[in-house]
C-alpha positions as protocol buffer text, in pm:
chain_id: "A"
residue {
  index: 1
  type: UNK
  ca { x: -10521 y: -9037 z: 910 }
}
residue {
  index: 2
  type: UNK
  ca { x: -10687 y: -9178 z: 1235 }
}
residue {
  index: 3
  type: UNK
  ca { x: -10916 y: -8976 z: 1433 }
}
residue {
  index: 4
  type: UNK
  ca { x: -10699 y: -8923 z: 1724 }
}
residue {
  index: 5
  type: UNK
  ca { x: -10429 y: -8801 z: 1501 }
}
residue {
  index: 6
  type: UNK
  ca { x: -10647 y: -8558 z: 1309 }
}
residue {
  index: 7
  type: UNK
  ca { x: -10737 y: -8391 z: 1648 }
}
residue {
  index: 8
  type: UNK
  ca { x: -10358 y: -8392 z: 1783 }
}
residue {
  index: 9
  type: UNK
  ca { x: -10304 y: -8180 z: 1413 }
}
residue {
  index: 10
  type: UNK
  ca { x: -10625 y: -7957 z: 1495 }
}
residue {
  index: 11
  type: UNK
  ca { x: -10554 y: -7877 z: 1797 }
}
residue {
  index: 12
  type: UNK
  ca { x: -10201 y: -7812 z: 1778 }
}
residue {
  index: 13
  type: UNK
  ca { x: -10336 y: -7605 z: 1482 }
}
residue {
  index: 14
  type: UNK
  ca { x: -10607 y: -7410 z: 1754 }
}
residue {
  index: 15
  type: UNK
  ca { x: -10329 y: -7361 z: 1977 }
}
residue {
  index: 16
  type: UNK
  ca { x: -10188 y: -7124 z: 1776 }
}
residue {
  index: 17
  type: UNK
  ca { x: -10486 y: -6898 z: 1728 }
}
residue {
  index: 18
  type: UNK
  ca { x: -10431 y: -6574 z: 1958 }
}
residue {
  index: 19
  type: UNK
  ca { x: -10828 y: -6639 z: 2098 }
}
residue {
  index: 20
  type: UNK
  ca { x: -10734 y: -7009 z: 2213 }
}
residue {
  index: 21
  type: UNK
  ca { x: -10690 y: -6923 z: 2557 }
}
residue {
  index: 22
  type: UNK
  ca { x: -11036 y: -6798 z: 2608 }
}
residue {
  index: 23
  type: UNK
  ca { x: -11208 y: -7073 z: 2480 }
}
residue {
  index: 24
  type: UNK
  ca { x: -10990 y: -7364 z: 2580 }
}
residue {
  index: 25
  type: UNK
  ca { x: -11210 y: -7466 z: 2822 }
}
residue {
  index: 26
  type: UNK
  ca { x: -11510 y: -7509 z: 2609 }
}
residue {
  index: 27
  type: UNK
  ca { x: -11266 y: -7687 z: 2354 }
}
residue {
  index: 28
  type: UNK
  ca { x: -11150 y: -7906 z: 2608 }
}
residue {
  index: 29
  type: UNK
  ca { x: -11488 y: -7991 z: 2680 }
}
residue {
  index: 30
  type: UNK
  ca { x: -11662 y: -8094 z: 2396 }
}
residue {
  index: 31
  type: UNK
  ca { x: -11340 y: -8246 z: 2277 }
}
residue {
  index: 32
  type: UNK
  ca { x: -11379 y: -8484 z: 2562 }
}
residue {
  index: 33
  type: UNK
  ca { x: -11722 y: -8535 z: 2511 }
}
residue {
  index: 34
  type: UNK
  ca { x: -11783 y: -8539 z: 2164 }
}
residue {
  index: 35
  type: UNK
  ca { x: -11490 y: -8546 z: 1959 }
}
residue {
  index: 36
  type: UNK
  ca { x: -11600 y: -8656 z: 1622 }
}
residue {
  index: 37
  type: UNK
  ca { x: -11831 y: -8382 z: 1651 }
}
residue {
  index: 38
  type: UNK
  ca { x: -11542 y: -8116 z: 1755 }
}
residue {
  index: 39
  type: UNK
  ca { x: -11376 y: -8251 z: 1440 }
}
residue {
  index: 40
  type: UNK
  ca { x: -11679 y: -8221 z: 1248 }
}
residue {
  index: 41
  type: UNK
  ca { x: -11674 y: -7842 z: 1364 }
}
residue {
  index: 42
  type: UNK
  ca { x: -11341 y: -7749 z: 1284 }
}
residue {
  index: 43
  type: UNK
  ca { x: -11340 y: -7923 z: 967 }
}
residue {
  index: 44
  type: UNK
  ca { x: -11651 y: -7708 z: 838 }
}
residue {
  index: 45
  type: UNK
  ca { x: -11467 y: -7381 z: 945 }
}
residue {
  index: 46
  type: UNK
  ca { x: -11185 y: -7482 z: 776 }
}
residue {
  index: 47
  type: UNK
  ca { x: -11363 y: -7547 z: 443 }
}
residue {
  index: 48
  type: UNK
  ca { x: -11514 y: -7187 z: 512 }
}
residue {
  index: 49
  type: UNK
  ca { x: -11195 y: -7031 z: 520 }
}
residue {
  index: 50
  type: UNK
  ca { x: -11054 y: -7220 z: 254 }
}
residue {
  index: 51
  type: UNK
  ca { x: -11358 y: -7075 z: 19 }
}
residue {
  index: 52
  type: UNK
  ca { x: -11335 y: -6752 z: 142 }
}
residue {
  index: 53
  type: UNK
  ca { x: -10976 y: -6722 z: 96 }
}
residue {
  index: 54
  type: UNK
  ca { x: -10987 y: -6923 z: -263 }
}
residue {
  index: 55
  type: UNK
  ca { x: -11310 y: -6621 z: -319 }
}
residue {
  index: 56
  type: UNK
  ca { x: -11023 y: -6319 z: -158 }
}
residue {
  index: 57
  type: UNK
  ca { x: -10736 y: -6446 z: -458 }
}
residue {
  index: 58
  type: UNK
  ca { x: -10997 y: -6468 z: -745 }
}
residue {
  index: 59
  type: UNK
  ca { x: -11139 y: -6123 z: -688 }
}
residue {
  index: 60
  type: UNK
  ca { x: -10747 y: -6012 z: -652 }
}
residue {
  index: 61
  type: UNK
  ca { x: -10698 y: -6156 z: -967 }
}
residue {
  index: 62
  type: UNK
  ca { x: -10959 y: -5982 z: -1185 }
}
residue {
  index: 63
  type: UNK
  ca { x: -10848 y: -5687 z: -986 }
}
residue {
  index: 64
  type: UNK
  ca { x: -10485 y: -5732 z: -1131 }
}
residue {
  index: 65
  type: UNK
  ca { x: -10641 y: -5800 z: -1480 }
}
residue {
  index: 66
  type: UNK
  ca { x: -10825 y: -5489 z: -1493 }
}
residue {
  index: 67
  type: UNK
  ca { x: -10576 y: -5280 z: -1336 }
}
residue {
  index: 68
  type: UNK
  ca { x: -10518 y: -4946 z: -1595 }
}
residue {
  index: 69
  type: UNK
  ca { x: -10228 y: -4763 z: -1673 }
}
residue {
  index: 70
  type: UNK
  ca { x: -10203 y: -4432 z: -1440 }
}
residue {
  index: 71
  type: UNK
  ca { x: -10367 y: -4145 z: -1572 }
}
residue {
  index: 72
  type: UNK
  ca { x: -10072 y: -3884 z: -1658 }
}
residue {
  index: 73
  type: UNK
  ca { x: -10259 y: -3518 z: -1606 }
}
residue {
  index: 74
  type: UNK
  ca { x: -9945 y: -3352 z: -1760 }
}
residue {
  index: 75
  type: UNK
  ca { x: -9989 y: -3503 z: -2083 }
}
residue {
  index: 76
  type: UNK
  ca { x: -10225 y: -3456 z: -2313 }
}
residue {
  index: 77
  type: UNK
  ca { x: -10467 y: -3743 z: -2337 }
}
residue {
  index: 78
  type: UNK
  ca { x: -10589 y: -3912 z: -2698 }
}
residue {
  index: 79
  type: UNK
  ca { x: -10942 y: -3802 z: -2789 }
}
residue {
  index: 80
  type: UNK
  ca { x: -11209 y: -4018 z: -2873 }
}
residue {
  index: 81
  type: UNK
  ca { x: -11334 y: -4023 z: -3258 }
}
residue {
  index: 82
  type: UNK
  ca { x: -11690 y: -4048 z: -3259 }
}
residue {
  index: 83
  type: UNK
  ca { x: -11602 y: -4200 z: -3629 }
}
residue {
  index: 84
  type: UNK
  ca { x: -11485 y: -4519 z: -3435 }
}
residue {
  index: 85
  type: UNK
  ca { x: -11892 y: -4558 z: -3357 }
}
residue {
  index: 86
  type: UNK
  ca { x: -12043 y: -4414 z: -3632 }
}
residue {
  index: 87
  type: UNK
  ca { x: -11987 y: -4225 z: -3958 }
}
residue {
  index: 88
  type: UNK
  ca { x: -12020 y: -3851 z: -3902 }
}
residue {
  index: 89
  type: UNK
  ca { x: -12061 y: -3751 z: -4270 }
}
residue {
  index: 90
  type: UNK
  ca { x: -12337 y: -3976 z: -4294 }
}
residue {
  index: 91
  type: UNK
  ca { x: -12504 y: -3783 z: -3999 }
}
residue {
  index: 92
  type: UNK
  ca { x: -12388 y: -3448 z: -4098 }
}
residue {
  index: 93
  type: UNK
  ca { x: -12737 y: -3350 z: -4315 }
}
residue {
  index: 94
  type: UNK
  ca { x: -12959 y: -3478 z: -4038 }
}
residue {
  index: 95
  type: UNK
  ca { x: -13144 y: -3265 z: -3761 }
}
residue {
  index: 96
  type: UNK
  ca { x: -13022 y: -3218 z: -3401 }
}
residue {
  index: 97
  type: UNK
  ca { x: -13351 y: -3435 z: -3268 }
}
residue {
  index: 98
  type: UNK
  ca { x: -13278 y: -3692 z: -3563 }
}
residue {
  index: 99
  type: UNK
  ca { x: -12915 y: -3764 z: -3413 }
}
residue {
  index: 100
  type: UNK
  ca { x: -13044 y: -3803 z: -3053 }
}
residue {
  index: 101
  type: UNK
  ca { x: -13251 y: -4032 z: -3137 }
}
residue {
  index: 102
  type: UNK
  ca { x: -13010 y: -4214 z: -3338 }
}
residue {
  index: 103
  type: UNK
  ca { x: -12745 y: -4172 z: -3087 }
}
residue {
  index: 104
  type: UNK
  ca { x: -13045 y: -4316 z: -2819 }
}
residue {
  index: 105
  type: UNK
  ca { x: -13145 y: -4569 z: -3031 }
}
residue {
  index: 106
  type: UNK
  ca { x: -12783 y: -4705 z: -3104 }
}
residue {
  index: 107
  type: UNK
  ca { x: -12723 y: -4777 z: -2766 }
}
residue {
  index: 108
  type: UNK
  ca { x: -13081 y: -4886 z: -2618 }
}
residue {
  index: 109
  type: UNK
  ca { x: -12995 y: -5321 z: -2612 }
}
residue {
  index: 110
  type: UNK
  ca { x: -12622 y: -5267 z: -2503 }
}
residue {
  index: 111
  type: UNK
  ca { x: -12406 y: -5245 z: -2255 }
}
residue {
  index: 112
  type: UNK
  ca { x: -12387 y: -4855 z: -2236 }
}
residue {
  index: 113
  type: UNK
  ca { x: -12561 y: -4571 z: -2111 }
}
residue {
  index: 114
  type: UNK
  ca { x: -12564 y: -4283 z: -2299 }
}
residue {
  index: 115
  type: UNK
  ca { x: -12687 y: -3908 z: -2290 }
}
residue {
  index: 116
  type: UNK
  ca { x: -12644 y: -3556 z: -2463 }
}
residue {
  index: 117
  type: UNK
  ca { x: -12540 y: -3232 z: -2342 }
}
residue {
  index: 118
  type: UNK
  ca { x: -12611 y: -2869 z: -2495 }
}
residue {
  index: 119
  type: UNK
  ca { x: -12249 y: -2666 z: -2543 }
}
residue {
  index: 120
  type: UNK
  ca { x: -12287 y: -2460 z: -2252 }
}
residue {
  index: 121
  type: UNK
  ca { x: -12352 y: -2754 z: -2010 }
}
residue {
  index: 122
  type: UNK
  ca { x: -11996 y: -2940 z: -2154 }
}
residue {
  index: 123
  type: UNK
  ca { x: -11824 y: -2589 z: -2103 }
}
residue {
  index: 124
  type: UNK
  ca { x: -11896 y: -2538 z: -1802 }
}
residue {
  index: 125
  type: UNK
  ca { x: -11815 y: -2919 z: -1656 }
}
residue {
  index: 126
  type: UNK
  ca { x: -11464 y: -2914 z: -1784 }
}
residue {
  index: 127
  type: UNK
  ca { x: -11364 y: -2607 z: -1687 }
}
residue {
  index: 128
  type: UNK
  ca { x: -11479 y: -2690 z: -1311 }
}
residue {
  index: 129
  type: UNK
  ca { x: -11361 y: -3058 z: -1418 }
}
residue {
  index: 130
  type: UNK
  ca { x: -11000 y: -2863 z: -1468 }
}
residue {
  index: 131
  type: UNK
  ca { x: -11006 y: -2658 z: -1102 }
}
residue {
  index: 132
  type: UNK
  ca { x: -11171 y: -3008 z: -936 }
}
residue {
  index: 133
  type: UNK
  ca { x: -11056 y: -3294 z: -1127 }
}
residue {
  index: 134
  type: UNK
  ca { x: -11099 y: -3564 z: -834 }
}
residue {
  index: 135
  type: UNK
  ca { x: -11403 y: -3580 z: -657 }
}
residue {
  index: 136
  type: UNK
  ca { x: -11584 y: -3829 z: -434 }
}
residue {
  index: 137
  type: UNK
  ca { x: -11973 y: -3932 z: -516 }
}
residue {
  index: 138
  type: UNK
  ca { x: -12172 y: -4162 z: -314 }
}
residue {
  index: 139
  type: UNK
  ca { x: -12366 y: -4476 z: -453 }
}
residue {
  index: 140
  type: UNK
  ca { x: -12662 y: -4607 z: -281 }
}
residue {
  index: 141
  type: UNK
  ca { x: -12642 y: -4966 z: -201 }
}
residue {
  index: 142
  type: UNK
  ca { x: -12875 y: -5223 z: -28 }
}
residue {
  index: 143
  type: UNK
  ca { x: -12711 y: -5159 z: 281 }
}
residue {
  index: 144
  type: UNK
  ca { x: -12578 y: -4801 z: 318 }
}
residue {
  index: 145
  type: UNK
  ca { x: -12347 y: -4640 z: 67 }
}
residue {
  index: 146
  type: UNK
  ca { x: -12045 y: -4714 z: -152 }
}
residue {
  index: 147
  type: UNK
  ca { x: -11835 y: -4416 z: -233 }
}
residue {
  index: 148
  type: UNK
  ca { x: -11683 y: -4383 z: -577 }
}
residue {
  index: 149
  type: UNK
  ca { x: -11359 y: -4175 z: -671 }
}
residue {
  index: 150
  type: UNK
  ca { x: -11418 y: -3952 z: -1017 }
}
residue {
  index: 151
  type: UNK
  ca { x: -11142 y: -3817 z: -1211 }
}
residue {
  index: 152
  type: UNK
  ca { x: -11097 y: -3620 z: -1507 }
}
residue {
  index: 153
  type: UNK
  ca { x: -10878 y: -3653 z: -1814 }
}
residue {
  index: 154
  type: UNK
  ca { x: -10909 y: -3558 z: -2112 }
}
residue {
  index: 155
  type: UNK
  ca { x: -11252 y: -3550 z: -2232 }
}
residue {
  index: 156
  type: UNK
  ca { x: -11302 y: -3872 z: -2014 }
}
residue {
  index: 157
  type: UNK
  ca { x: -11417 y: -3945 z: -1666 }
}
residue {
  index: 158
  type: UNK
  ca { x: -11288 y: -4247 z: -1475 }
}
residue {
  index: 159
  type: UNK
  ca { x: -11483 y: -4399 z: -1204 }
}
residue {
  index: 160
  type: UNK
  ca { x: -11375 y: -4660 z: -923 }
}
residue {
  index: 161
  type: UNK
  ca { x: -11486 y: -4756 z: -617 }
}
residue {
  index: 162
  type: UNK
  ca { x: -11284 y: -4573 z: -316 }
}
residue {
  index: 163
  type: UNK
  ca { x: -11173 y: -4932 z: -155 }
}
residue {
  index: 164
  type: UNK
  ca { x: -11030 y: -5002 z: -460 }
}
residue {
  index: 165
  type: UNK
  ca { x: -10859 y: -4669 z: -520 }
}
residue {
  index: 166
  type: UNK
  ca { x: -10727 y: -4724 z: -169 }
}
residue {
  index: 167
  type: UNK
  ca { x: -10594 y: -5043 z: -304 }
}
residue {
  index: 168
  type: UNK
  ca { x: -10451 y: -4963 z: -658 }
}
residue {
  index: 169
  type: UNK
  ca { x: -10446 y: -4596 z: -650 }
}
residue {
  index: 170
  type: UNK
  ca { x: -10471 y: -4459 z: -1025 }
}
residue {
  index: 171
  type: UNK
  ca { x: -10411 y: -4787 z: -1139 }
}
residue {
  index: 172
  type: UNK
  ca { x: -10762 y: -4943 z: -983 }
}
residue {
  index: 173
  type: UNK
  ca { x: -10962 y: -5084 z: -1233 }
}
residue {
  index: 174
  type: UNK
  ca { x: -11275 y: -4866 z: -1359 }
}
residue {
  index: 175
  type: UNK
  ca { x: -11618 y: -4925 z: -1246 }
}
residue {
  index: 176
  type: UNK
  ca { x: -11699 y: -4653 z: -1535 }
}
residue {
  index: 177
  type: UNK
  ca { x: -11589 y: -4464 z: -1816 }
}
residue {
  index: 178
  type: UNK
  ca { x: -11760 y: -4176 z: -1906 }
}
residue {
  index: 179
  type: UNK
  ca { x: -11669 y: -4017 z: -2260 }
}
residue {
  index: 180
  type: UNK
  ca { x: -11784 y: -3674 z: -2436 }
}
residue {
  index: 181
  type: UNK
  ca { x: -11807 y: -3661 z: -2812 }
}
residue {
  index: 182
  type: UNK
  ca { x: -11738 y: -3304 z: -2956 }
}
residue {
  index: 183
  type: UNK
  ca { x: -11716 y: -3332 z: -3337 }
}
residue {
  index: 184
  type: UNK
  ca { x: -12104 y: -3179 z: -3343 }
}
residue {
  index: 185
  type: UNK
  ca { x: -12075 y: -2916 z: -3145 }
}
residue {
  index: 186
  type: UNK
  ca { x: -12049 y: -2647 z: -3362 }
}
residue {
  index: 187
  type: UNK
  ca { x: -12310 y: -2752 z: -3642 }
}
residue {
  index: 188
  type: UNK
  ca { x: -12537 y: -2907 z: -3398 }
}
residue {
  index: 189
  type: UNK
  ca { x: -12487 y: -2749 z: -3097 }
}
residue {
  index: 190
  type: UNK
  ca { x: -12511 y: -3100 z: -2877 }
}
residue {
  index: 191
  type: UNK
  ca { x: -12224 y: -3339 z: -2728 }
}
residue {
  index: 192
  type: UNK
  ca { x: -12294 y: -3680 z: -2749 }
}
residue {
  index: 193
  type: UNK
  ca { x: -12186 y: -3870 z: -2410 }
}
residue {
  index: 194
  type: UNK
  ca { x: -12152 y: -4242 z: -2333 }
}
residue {
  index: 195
  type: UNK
  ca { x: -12076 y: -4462 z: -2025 }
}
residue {
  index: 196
  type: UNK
  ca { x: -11906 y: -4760 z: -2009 }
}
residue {
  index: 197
  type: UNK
  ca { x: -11957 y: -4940 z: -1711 }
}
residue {
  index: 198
  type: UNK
  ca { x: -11806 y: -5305 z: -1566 }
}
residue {
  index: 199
  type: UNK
  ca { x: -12173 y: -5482 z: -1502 }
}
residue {
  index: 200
  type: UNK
  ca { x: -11949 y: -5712 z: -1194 }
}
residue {
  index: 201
  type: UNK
  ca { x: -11970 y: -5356 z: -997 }
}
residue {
  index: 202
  type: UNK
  ca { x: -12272 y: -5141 z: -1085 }
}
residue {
  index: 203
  type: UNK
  ca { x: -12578 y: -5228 z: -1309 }
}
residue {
  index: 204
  type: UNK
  ca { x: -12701 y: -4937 z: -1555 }
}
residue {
  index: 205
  type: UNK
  ca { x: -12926 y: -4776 z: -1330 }
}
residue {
  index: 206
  type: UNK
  ca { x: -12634 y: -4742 z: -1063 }
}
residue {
  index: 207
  type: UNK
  ca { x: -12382 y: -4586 z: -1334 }
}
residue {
  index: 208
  type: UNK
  ca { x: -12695 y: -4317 z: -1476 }
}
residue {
  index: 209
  type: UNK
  ca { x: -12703 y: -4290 z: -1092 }
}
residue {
  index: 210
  type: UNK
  ca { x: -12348 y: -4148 z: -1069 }
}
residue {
  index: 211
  type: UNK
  ca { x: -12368 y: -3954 z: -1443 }
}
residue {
  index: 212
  type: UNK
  ca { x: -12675 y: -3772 z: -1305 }
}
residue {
  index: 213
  type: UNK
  ca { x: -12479 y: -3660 z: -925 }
}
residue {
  index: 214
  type: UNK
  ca { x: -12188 y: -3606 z: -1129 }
}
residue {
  index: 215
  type: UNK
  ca { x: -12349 y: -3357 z: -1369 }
}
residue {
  index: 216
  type: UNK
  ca { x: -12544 y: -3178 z: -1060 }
}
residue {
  index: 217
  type: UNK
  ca { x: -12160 y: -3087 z: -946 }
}
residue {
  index: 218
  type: UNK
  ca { x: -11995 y: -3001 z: -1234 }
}
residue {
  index: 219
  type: UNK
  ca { x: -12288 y: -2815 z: -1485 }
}
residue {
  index: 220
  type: UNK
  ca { x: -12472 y: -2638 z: -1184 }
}
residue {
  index: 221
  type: UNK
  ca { x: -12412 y: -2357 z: -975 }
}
residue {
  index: 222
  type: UNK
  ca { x: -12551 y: -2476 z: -661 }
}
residue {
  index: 223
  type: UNK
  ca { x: -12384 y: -2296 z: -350 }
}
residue {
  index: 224
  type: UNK
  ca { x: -12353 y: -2632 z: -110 }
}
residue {
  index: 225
  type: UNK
  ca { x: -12259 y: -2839 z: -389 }
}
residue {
  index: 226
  type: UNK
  ca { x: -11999 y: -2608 z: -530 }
}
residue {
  index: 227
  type: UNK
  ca { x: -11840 y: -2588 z: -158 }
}
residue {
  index: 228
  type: UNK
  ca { x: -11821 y: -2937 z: -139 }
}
residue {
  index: 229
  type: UNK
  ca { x: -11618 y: -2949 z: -425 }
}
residue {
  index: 230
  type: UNK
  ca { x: -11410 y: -2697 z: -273 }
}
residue {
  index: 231
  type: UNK
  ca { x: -11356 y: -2871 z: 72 }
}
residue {
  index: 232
  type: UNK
  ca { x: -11280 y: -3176 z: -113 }
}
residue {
  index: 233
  type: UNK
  ca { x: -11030 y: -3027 z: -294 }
}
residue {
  index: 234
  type: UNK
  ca { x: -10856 y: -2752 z: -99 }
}
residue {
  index: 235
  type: UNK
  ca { x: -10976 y: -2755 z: 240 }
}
residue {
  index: 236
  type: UNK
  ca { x: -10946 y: -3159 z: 332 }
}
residue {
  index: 237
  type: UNK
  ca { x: -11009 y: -3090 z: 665 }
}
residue {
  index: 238
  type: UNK
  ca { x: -11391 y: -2926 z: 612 }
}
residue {
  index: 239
  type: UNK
  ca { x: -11489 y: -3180 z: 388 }
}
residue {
  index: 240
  type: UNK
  ca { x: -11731 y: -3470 z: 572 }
}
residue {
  index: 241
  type: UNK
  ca { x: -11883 y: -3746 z: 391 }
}
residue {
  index: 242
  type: UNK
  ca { x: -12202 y: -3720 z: 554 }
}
residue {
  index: 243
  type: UNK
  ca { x: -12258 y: -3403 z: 366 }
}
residue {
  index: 244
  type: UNK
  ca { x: -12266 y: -3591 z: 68 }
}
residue {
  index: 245
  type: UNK
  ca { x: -12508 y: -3854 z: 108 }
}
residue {
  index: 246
  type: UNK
  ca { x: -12742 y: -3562 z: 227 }
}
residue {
  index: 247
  type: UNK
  ca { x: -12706 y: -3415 z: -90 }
}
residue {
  index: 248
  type: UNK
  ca { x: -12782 y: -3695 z: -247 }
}
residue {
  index: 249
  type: UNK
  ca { x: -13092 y: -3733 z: -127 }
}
residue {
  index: 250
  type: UNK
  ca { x: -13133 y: -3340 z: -224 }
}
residue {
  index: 251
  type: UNK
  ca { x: -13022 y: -3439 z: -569 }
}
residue {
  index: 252
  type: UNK
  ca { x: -13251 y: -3744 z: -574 }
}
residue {
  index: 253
  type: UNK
  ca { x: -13556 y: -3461 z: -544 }
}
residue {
  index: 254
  type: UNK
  ca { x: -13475 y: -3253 z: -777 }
}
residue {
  index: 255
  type: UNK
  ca { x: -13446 y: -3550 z: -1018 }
}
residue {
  index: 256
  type: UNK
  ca { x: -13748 y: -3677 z: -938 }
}
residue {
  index: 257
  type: UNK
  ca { x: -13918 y: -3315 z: -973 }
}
residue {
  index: 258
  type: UNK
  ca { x: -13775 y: -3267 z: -1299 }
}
């Protein structure tokens, strides 16, 4: 293709852009005076847009892929054997501290984050899981927040970024799975908890991040926190999400006073 015909395609291309008629005159002009170089220009956009469009369809692809089946709240959701990660009865004649550590230890070079939570602390964050099963935590980021939508089921927790929710609504893939382990409750008096979290979204210190606001909700009785979960819930039209990155940075203290 010659180069007068490339720029007879381009700008019959331009002319179709709803901004053409504000900068037609500075098209005209450099076309006139340097048209390889107007090429040169419109070429390089192109290839931009081509990437960023080519970058648009992969990340709607994985997306797709990881897309979940809906979370039913009606029915009653399969509980996780904490036999499918380690034998209890081989456990069972060991002390409370010896399974933390072994519960610690098991997980300390993968992909998990893990934790433990006395009886009264689980009670108490699935029966307010039950009155406030969604709920919206923010994630600091490098440049502001990201907001992430929390759910309940089950003995579960599903996380995923709002934008995606938005996009895929209970089907949006997961950013992180939280799971509660209750077989030693009784004997031991502790729940073993793990995270699973997709390392393309958050790194390990970002999911902890969300496990830690999430308990501060859902096992504590503070006043402002509790209301949130209220407005969020029941009174839409209270609830601002400004109020929640302050309380972050109120949570954020009392972690670090801890």
């Amino acid at each position: 293709m010659t180069t007068r015909t490339k720029l007879e395609k381009v700008l019959q291309n331009l002319e179709k852009n709803p901004f053409y008629d504000k900068y037609a005159s500075k098209i005209a002009k450099l076309q006139q005076t340097s048209p390889e170089e107007f090429l040169d220009r419109v070429e390089n956009q192109e290839k931009k847009f081509q990437k960023k469009t080519a970058k648009q369809d992969e990340e709607l692809k994985y997306f797709d892929s990881q897309a979940k089946p809906q979370l039913d709240q009606d029915k009653q959701p399969q509980q996780a054997q904490l036999n499918s990660i380690m034998k209890v009865d081989m456990i069972q004649d060991k002390t409370k501290d010896e399974i933390i550590n072994i519960w610690k230890d098991y997980h300390k070079d993968k992909d998990y984050i893990c934790g433990i939570l006395a009886p009264e602390q689980f009670d108490r964050m699935f029966e307010r899981g039950k009155r406030y099963p969604t709920f919206l935590l923010p994630l600091p980021r490098k440049h502001g927040y990201e907001f992430i939508v929390s759910q309940f089921y089950g003995l579960e927790i599903h996380m995923t970024p709002l934008l995606w929710y938005q996009a895929h609504k209970e089907n949006a893939p997961e950013c992180l799975t939280i799971t509660h382990y209750t077989e030693l409750k009784d004997d031991k008096g502790i729940i073993l908890m793990r995270g699973e979290f997709d390392k393309k979204c958050i790194n390990v210190q970002e999911a902890q991040c969300l496990v830690n606001e999430l308990q501060l909700y859902y096992s504590t009785d503070n006043p402002k926190r509790l209301q949130l979960l209220e407005n969020f819930s029941d009174q839409p039209d209270k609830f601002k999400h400004m109020d929640l990155i302050a309380q972050l940075e109120t949570i954020q203290l009392e972690l670090k006073n801890n």
